[in-house]
CSV table of C-alpha atoms in Angstrom, one decimal:
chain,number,residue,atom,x,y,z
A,136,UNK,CA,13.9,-6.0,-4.4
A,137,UNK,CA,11.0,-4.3,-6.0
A,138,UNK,CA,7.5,-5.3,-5.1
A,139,UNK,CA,3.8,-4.1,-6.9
A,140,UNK,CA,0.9,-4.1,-4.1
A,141,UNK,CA,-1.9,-3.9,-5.8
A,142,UNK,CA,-5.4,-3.6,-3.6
A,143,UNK,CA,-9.1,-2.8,-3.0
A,144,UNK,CA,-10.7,-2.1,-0.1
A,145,UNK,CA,-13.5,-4.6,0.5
A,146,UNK,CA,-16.4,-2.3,0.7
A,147,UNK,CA,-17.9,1.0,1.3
A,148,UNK,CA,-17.6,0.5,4.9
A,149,UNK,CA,-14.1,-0.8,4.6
A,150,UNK,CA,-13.2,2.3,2.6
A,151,UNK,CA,-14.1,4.6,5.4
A,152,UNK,CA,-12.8,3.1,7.9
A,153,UNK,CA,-9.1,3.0,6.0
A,154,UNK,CA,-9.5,6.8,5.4
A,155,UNK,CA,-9.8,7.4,9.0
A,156,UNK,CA,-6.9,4.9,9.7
A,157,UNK,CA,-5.1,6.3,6.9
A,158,UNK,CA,-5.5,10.3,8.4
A,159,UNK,CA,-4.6,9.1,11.6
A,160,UNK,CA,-1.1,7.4,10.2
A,161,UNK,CA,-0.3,10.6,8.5
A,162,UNK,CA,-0.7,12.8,11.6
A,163,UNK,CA,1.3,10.3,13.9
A,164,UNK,CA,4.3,10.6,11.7
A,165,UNK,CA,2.8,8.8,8.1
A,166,UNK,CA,5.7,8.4,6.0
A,167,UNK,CA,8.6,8.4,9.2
A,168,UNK,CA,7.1,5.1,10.7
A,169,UNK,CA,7.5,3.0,8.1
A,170,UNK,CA,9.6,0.1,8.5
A,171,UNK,CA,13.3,0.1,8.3
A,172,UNK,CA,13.8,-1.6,4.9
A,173,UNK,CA,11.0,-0.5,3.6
A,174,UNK,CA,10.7,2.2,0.5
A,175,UNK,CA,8.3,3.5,-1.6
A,176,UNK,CA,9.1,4.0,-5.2
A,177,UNK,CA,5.4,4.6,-7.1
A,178,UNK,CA,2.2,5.3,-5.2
A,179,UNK,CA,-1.6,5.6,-7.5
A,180,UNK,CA,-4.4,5.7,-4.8
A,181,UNK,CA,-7.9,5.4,-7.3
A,182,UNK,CA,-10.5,6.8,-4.3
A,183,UNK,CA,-13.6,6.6,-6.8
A,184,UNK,CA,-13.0,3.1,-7.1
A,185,UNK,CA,-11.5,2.3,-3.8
A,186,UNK,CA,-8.1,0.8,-5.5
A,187,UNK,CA,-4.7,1.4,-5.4
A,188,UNK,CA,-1.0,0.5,-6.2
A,189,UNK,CA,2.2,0.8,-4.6
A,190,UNK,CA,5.6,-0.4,-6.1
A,191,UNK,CA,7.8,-0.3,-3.1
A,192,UNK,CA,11.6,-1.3,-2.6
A,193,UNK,CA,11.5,-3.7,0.6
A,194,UNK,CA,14.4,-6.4,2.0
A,195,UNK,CA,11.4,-8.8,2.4
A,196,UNK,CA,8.4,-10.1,2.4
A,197,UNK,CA,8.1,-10.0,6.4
A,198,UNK,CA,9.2,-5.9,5.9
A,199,UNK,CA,5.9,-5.2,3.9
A,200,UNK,CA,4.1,-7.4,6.0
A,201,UNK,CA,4.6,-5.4,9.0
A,202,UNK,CA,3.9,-2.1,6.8
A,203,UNK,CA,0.6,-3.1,5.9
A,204,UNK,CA,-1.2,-6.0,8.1
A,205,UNK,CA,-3.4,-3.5,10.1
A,206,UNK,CA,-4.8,-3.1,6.8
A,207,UNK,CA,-5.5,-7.1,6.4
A,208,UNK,CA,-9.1,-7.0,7.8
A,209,UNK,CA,-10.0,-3.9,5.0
A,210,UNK,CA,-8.2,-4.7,2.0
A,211,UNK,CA,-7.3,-7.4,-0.7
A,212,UNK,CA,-4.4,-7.1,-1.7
A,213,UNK,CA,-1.5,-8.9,-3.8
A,214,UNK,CA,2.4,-8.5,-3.3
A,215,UNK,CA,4.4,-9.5,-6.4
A,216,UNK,CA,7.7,-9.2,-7.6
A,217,UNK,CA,8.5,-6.5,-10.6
A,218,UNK,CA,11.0,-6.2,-12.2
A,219,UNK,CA,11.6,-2.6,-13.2
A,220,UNK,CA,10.0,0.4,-12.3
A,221,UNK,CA,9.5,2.4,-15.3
A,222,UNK,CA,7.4,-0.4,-17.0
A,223,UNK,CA,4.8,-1.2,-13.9
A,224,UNK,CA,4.1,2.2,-13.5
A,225,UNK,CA,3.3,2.5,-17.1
A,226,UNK,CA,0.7,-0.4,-16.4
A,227,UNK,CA,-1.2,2.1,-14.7
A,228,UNK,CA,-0.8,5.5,-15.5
């Protein structure tokens, strides 16, 4: 089932400390560890405004969850179902 994550870091501090988070994620594998389950389809990362969007293909809810709850503290964020691919990415490009 496709998913759009859409989320904002909380603040300037919050940014920072997801870019470090992020880097190290990328050099321990990035991509590789992600969940079995668990694909990304779209990715838009706005850094000037702290913002970004995801539309990922996941088996469930509990499959994202485990993808992005060290980022729970950092971000908000919304999970909602879409529908087709094409069209949300259009939203925002």
């Amino acid at each position: 089932m496709l998913f759009l994550i859409s989320y904002k870091f909380t603040d300037a501090n919050a940014q920072d400390k997801g870019s470090k988070m992020l880097k190290e994620w990328y050099d321990k594998g990035g991509p590789q560890n992600r969940p079995e389950g668990y694909d990304v389809k779209s990715w838009i990362f706005l850094p000037q405004h702290g913002n970004g969007y995801s539309v990922v293909d996941a088996d469930s809810l509990e499959t994202i969850w485990k993808q992005w709850s060290p980022w729970r503290e950092l971000l908000e964020f919304t999970i909602e179902p879409c529908a087709d691919l094409d069209q949300t990415v259009a939203l925002y490009c």
